[in-house]
Coordinates of C-alpha atoms and ligand atoms in Angstrom, one line a residue:
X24 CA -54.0 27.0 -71.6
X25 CA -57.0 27.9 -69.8
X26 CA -60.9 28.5 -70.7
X27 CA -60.3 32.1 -70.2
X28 CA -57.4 32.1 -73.0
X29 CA -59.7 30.7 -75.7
X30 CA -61.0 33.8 -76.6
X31 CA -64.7 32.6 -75.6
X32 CA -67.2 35.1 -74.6
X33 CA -67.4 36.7 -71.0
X34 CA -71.3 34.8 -70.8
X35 CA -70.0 31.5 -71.8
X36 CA -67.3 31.9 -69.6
X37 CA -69.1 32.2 -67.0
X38 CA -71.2 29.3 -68.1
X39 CA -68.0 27.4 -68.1
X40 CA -67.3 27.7 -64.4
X41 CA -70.9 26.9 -63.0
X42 CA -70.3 24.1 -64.5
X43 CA -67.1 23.4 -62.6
X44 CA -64.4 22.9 -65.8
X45 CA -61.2 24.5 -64.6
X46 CA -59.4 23.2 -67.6
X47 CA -60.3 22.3 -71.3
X48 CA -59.8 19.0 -72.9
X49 CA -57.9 17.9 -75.9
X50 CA -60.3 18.2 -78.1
X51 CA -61.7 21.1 -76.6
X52 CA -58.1 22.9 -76.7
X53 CA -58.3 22.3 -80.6
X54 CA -61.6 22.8 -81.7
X55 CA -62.6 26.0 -80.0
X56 CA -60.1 28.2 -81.6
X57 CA -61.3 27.1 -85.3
X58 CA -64.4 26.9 -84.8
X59 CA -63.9 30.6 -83.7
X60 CA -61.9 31.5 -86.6
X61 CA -65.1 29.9 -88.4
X62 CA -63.2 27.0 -90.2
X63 CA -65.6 23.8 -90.9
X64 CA -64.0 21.1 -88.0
X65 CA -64.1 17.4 -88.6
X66 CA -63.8 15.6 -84.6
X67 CA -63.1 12.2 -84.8
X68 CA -62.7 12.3 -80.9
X69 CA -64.9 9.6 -79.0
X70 CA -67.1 10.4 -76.8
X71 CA -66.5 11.1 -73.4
X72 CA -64.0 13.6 -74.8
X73 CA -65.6 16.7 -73.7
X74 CA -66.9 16.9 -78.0
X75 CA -70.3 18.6 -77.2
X76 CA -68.7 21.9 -75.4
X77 CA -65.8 21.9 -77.8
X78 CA -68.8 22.7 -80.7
X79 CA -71.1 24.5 -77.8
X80 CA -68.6 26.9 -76.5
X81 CA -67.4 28.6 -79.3
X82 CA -71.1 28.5 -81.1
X83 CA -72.7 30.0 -77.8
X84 CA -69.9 32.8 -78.0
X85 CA -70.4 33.3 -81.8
X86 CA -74.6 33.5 -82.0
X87 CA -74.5 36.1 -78.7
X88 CA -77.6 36.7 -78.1
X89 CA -81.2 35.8 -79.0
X90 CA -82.3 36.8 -83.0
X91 CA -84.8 35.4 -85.5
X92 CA -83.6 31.9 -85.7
X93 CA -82.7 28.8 -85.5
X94 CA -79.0 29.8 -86.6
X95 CA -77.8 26.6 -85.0
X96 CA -78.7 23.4 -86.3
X97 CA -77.4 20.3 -83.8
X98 CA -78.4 17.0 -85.6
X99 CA -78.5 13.6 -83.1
X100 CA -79.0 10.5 -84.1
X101 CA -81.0 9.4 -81.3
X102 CA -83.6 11.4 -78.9
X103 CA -81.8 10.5 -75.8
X104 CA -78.8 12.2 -77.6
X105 CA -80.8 14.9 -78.7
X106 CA -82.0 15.6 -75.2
X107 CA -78.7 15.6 -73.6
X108 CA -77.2 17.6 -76.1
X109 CA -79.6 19.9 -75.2
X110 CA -79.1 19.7 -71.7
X111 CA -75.4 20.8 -71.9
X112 CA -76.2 23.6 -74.3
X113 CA -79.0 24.8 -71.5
X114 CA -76.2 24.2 -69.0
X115 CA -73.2 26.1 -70.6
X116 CA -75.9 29.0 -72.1
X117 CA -77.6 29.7 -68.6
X118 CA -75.9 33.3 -68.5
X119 CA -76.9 34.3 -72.4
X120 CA -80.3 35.0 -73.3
X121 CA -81.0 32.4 -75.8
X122 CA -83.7 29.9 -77.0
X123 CA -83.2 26.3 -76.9
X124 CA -85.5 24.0 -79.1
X125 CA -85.4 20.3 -79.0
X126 CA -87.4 17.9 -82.0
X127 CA -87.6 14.5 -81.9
X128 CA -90.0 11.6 -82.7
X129 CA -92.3 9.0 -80.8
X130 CA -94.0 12.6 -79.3
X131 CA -96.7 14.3 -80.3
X132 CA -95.9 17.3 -82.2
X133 CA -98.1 19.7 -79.9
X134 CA -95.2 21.4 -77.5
X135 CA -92.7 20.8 -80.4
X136 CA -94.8 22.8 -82.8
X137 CA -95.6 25.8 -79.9
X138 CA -91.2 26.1 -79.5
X139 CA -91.0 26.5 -83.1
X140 CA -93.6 29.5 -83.3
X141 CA -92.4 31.0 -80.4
X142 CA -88.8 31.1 -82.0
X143 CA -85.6 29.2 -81.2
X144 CA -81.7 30.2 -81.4
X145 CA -80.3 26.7 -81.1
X146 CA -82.4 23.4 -82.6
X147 CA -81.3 20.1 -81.2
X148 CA -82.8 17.2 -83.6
X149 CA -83.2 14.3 -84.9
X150 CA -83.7 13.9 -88.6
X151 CA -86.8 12.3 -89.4
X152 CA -89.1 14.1 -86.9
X153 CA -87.0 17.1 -88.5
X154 CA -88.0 16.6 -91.9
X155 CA -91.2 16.1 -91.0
X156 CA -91.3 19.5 -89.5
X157 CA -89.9 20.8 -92.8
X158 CA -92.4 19.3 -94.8
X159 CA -95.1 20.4 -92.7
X160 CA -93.5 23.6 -93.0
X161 CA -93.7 24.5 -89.1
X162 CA -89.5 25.1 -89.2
X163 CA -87.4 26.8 -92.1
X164 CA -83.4 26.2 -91.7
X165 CA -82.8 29.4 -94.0
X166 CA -81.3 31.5 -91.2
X167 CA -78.7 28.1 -90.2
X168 CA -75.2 30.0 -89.5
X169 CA -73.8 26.8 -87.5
X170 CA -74.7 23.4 -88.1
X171 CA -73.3 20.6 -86.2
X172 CA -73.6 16.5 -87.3
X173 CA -72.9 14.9 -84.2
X174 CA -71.9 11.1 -84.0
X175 CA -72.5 11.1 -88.0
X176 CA -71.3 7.5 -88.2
X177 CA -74.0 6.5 -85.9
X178 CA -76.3 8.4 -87.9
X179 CA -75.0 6.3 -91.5
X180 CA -75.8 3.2 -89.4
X181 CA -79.2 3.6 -88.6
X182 CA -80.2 4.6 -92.4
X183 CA -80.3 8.7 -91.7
X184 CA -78.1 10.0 -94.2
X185 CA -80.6 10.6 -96.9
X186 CA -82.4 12.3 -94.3
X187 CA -79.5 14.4 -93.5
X188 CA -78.6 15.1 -96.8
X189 CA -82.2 16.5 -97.2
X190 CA -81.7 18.7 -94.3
X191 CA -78.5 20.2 -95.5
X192 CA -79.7 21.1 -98.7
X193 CA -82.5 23.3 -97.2
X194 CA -79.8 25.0 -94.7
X195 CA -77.6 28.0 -96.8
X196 CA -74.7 27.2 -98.3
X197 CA -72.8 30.1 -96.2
X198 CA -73.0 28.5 -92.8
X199 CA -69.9 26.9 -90.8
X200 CA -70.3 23.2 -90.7
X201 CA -68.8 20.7 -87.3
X202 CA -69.1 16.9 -88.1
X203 CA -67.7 14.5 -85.3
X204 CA -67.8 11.0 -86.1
X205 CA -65.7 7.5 -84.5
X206 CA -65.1 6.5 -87.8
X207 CA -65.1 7.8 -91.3
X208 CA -66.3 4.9 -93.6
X209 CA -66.6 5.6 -97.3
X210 CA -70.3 7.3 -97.4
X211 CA -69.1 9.9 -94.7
X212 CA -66.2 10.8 -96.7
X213 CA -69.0 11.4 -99.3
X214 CA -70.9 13.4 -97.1
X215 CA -67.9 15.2 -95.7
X216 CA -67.0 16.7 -99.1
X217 CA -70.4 17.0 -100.4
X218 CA -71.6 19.3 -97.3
X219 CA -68.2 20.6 -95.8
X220 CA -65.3 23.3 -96.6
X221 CA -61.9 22.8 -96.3
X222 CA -62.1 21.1 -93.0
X223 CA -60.0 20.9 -90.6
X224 CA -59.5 17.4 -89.3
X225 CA -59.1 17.0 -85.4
X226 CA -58.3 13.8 -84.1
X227 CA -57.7 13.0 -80.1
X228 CA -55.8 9.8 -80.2
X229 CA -56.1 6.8 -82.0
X230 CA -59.3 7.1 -83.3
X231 CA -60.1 3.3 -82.4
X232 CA -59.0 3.2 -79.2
X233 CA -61.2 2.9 -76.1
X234 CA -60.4 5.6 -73.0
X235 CA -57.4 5.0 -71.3
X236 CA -58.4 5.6 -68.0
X237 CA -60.8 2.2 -68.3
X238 CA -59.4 -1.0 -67.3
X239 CA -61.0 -3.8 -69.2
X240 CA -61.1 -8.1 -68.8
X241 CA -62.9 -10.4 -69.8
X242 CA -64.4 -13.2 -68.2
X243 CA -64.8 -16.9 -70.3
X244 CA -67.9 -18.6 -69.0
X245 CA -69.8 -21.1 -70.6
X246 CA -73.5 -19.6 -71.7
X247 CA -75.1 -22.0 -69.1
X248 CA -72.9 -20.3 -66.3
X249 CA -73.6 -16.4 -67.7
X250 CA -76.3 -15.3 -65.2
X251 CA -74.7 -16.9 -62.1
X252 CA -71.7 -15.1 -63.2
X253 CA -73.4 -11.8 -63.7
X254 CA -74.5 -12.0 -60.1
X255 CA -71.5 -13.0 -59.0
X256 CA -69.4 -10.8 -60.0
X257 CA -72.3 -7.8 -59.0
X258 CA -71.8 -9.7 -55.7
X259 CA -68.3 -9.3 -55.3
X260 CA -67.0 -6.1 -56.9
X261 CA -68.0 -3.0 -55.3
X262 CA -69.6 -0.9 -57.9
X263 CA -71.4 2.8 -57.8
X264 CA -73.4 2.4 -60.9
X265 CA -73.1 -0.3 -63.7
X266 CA -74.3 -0.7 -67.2
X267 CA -74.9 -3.9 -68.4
X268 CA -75.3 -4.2 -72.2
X269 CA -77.2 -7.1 -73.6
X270 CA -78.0 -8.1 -78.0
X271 CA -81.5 -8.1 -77.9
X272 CA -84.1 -6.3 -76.1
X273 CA -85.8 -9.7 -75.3
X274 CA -82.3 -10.5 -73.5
X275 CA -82.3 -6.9 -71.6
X276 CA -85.7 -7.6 -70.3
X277 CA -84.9 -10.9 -68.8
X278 CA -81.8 -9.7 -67.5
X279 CA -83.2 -6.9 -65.8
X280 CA -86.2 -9.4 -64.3
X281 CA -83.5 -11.6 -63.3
X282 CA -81.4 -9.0 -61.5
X283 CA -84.8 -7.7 -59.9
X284 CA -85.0 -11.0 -58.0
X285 CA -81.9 -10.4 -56.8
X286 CA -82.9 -7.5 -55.3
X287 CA -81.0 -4.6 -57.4
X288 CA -82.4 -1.6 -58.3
X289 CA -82.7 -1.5 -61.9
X290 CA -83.6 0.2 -65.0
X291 CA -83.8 -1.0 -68.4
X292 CA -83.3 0.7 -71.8
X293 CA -84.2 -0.2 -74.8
X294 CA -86.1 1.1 -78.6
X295 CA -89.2 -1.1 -77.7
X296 CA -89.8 0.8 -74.5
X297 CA -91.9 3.7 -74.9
X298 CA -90.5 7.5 -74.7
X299 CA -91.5 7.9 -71.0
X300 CA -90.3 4.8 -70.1
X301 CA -86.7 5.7 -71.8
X302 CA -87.1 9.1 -69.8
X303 CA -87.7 7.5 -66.4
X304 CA -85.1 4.9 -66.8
X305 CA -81.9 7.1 -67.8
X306 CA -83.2 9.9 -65.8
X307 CA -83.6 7.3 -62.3
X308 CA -80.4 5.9 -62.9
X309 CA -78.5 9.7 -63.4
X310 CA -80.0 10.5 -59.9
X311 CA -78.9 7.3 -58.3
X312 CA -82.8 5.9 -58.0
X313 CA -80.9 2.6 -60.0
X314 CA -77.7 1.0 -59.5
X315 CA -77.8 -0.9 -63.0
X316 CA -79.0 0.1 -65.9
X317 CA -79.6 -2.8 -68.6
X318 CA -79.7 -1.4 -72.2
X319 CA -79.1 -2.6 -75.3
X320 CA -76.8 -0.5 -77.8
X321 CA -79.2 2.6 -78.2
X322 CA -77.4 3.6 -75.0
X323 CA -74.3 2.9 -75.9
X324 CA -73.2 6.4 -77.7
X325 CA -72.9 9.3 -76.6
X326 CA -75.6 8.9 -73.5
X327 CA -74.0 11.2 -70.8
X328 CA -74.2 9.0 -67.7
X329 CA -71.7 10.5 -65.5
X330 CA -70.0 8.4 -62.5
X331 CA -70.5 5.2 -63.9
X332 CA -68.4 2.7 -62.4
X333 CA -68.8 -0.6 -64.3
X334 CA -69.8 -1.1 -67.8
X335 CA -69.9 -5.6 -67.9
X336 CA -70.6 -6.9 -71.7
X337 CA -72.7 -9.5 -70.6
X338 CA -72.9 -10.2 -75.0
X339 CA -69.7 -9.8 -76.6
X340 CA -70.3 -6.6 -79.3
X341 CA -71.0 -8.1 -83.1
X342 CA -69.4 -4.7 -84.0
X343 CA -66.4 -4.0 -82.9
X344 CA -66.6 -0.3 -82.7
X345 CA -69.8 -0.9 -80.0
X346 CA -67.4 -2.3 -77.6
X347 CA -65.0 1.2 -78.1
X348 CA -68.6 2.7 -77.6
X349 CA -70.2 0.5 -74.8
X350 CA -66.8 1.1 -72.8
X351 CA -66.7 4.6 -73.2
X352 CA -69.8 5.3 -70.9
X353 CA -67.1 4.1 -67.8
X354 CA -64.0 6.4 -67.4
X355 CA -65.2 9.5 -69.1
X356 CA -63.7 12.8 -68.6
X357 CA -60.6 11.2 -67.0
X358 CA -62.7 9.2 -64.4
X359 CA -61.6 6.2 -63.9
X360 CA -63.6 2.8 -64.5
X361 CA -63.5 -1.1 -65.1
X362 CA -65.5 -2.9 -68.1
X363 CA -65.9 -6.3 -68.1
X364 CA -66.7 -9.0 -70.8
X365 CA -68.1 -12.1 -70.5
X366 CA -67.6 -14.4 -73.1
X367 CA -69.1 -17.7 -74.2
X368 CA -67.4 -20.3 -76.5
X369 CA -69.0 -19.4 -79.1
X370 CA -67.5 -15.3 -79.4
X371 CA -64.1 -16.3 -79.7
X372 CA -64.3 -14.7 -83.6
X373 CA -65.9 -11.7 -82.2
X374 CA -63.9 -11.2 -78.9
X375 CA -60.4 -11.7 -82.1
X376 CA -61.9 -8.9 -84.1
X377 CA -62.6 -6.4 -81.4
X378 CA -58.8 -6.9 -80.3
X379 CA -57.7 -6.3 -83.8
X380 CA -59.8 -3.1 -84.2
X381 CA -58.3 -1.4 -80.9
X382 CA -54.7 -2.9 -81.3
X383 CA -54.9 -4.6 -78.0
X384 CA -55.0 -7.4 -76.3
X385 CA -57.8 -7.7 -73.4
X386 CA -56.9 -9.8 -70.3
X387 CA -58.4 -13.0 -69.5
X388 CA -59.6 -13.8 -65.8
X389 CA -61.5 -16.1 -63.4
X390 CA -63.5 -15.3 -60.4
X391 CA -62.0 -16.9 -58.2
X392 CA -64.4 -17.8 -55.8
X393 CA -66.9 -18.3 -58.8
X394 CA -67.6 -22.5 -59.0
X395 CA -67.2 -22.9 -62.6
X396 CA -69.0 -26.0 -63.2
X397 CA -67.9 -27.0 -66.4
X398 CA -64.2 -26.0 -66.0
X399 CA -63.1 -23.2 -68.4
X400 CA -59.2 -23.8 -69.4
X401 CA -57.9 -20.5 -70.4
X402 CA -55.5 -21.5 -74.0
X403 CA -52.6 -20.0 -74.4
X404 CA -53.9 -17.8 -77.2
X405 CA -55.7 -16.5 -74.5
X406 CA -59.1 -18.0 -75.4
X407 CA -61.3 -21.0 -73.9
X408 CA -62.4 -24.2 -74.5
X409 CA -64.8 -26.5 -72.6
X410 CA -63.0 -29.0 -70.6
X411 CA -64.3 -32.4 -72.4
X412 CA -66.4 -34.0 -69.9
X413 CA -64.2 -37.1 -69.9
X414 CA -63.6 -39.1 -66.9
X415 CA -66.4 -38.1 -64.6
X416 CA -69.1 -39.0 -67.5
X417 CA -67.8 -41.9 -68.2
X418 CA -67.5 -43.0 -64.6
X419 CA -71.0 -42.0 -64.1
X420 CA -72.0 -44.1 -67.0
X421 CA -69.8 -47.3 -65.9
X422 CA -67.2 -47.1 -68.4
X423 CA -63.4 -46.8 -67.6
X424 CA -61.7 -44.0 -69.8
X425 CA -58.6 -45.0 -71.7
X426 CA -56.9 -42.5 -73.0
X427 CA -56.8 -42.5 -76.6
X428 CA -53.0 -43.5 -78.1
X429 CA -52.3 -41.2 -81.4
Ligands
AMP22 P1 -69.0 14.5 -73.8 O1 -67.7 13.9 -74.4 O2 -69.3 15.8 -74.5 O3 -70.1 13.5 -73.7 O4 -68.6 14.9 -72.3 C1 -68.3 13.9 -71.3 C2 -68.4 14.5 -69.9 O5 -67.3 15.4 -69.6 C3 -69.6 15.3 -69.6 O6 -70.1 14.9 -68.4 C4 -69.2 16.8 -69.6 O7 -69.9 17.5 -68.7 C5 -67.7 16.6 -69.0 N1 -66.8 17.6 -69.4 C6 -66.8 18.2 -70.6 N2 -65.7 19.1 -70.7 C7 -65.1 19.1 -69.5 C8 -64.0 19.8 -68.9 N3 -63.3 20.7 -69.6 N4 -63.7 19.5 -67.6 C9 -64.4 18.5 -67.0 N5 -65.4 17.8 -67.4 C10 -65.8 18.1 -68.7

């Protein structure tokens, strides 16, 4: 089935094809016709999926054109999602005449306040610079037809849902509700039947598993040996663009100083870096002004980087559903890619529970040409131990070793 047979408008249509899709997705294939029919859709599709035009298309055919607004509410749990939601909306709207808004915090509320005056079709948001627009009274949601909770689990996680909930209950009660989400713990069911009618569930394969199109390893390496790893491996696999995930931001900043001195270009993303900052980073590495890009999980969902190449863990995910997230930025849209792991001794439990939560099992391997100094024995369960410094340290300390009889 093609766009064309979707029963999309002739506008978006044309949208559609500036943008180059010849053919829809999965989950595009499924969700446009209800959310045409105006059933409430629940996506459990991870990103990567094509999930933002399978709510924008048939919402851009649906509003037509511009009228005293918003009647589309697009709730983001982050800015950078915010902002590249918004982008794709721009993208796939440029032949209707519509407004486009965008609010989100850590800016001033100047420009944000002159676009909501001036009158917008579509708001892209996130909640709390939201709310704050509703209390100030500078935005009313009473003419919301459409409202969309994108990446809702993410937005549970990071302590929005009251927020949303707030949000909702100023938005009417007749308007068509889209939630996509990875995962649907307990308080998103809540939410779901709270906020939602009769929805229809849409799920593109198994909800937990990463894109198939990404080939991942990982790479045991003591935590002494991590950075001489890093650069080996950047050293010896030929990669277009590479995100490297770290915990902490204190551990993204050093690796990006580190990889500096190596000579790469790189960016580095993170929540303690200011808005510009953030701006310049992702917006460098899109245009190829970077090669890596060192972020911590704020830029692991939804961020559409296209043509990345590499996504290397250099932490092991606490969560397991960050690594389905973290390695969704490589192989999107059918792309191909390669995510690599490296893990220390001590994320055996860690590296266990993410192979439990996607249902496989992640290859081992060595660099071959990597001198791994304390030598890393691969166990037949698949994880590592440290090679007991035996005979050489003893040797170097004058004793002989005996091995010890049981
Ligand atoms: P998303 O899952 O919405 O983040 O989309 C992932 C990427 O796929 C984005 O770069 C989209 O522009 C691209 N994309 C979305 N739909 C299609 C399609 N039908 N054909 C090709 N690329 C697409």
């Amino acid at each position: 089935m093609s766009f064309a047979d979707l029963g999309l408008s002739e506008p978006v249509l044309e949208g559609v094809h500036a943008m180059g899709y010849t053919d829809p997705t999965p989950i595009q294939l499924r969700a446009i016709p209800l959310i045409l029919q105006g059933r409430d859709v629940i996506g459990s599709a991870q990103t990567g999926t094509g999930k933002t035009a399978a709510f924008a298309l048939p919402i851009l055919s649906k509003i037509g054109e511009s009228g005293p607004g918003p009647r589309v509410l697009v709730l983001e749990p982050t800015r950078e999602l915010a902002a590249q939601v918004e982008t794709s909306f721009r993208a796939l709207s440029r032949f209707l005449k519509i407004r486009l808004g965008l609010v989100y915090g850590g800016v001033g509320y100047g420009a944000q306040n002159d676009a909501l005056r001036q009158g917008v079709d579509v708001l892209m948001a996130t909640p709390g610079r939201l709310l704050d627009h509703l209390q100030r009274g500078t935005v009313r949601l009473n003419r919301v037809e459409y409202l969309v909770l994108d990446e809702a689990d993410r937005m549970l996680d990071m302590g929005f849902l009251p927020d949303v909930r707030r949000i909702i209950e100023r938005c009417p009660n007749t308007r068509q509700t889209c939630l996509f989400s990875a995962t649907v713990p307990a308080d998103i069911a809540a939410l779901i039947k709270w906020a939602m009618k009769t929805p229809e569930v849409i799920e593109i394969g198994a909800r937990r598993s990463p894109a198939e199109t990404v080939k991942h390893v990982i790479y045991p390496v003591v935590d002494e040996q991590k950075n001489e790893l890093l650069n080996a491996l950047l050293k010896e696999v030929k990669f277009d663009s590479v995100i490297i995930f770290c915990r902490t931001r204190h551990r993204a900043d050093r690796i990006g100083n580190l990889l500096k001195k190596s000579n790469h270009a790189v960016a580095v993303l993170h929540s303690d870096r200011t808005q510009k900052e953030r701006e310049h980073a992702l917006k460098g590495f899109r245009d190829g002004l970077f090669e890596i890009l060192v972020a911590t999980d704020i830029a692991a969902r939804g961020l559409d980087i296209p043509d990345v190449s590499h996504v290397i863990n250099y932490d092991v995910p606490q969560h397991p559903e960050d690594y389905v997230h973290r390695i969704g930025r490589t192989g999107r849209a059918q792309s191909r890619g390669d995510a690599f792991t490296l893990m220390a001794v001590g994320d055996k439990g860690h590296v266990a529970d993410i192979e439990r939560f996607i249902g496989q099992k992640i290859e081992r391997t060595k660099l071959e040409s990597f001198n791994y100094q304390q030598s890393v024995l691969f166990t037949a369960e698949g994880g590592i131990r440290k090679e007991r410094p035996v005979l050489g340290a003893l040797q170097r300390h004058g004793r002989t070793f005996r091995p010890r009889r049981r």
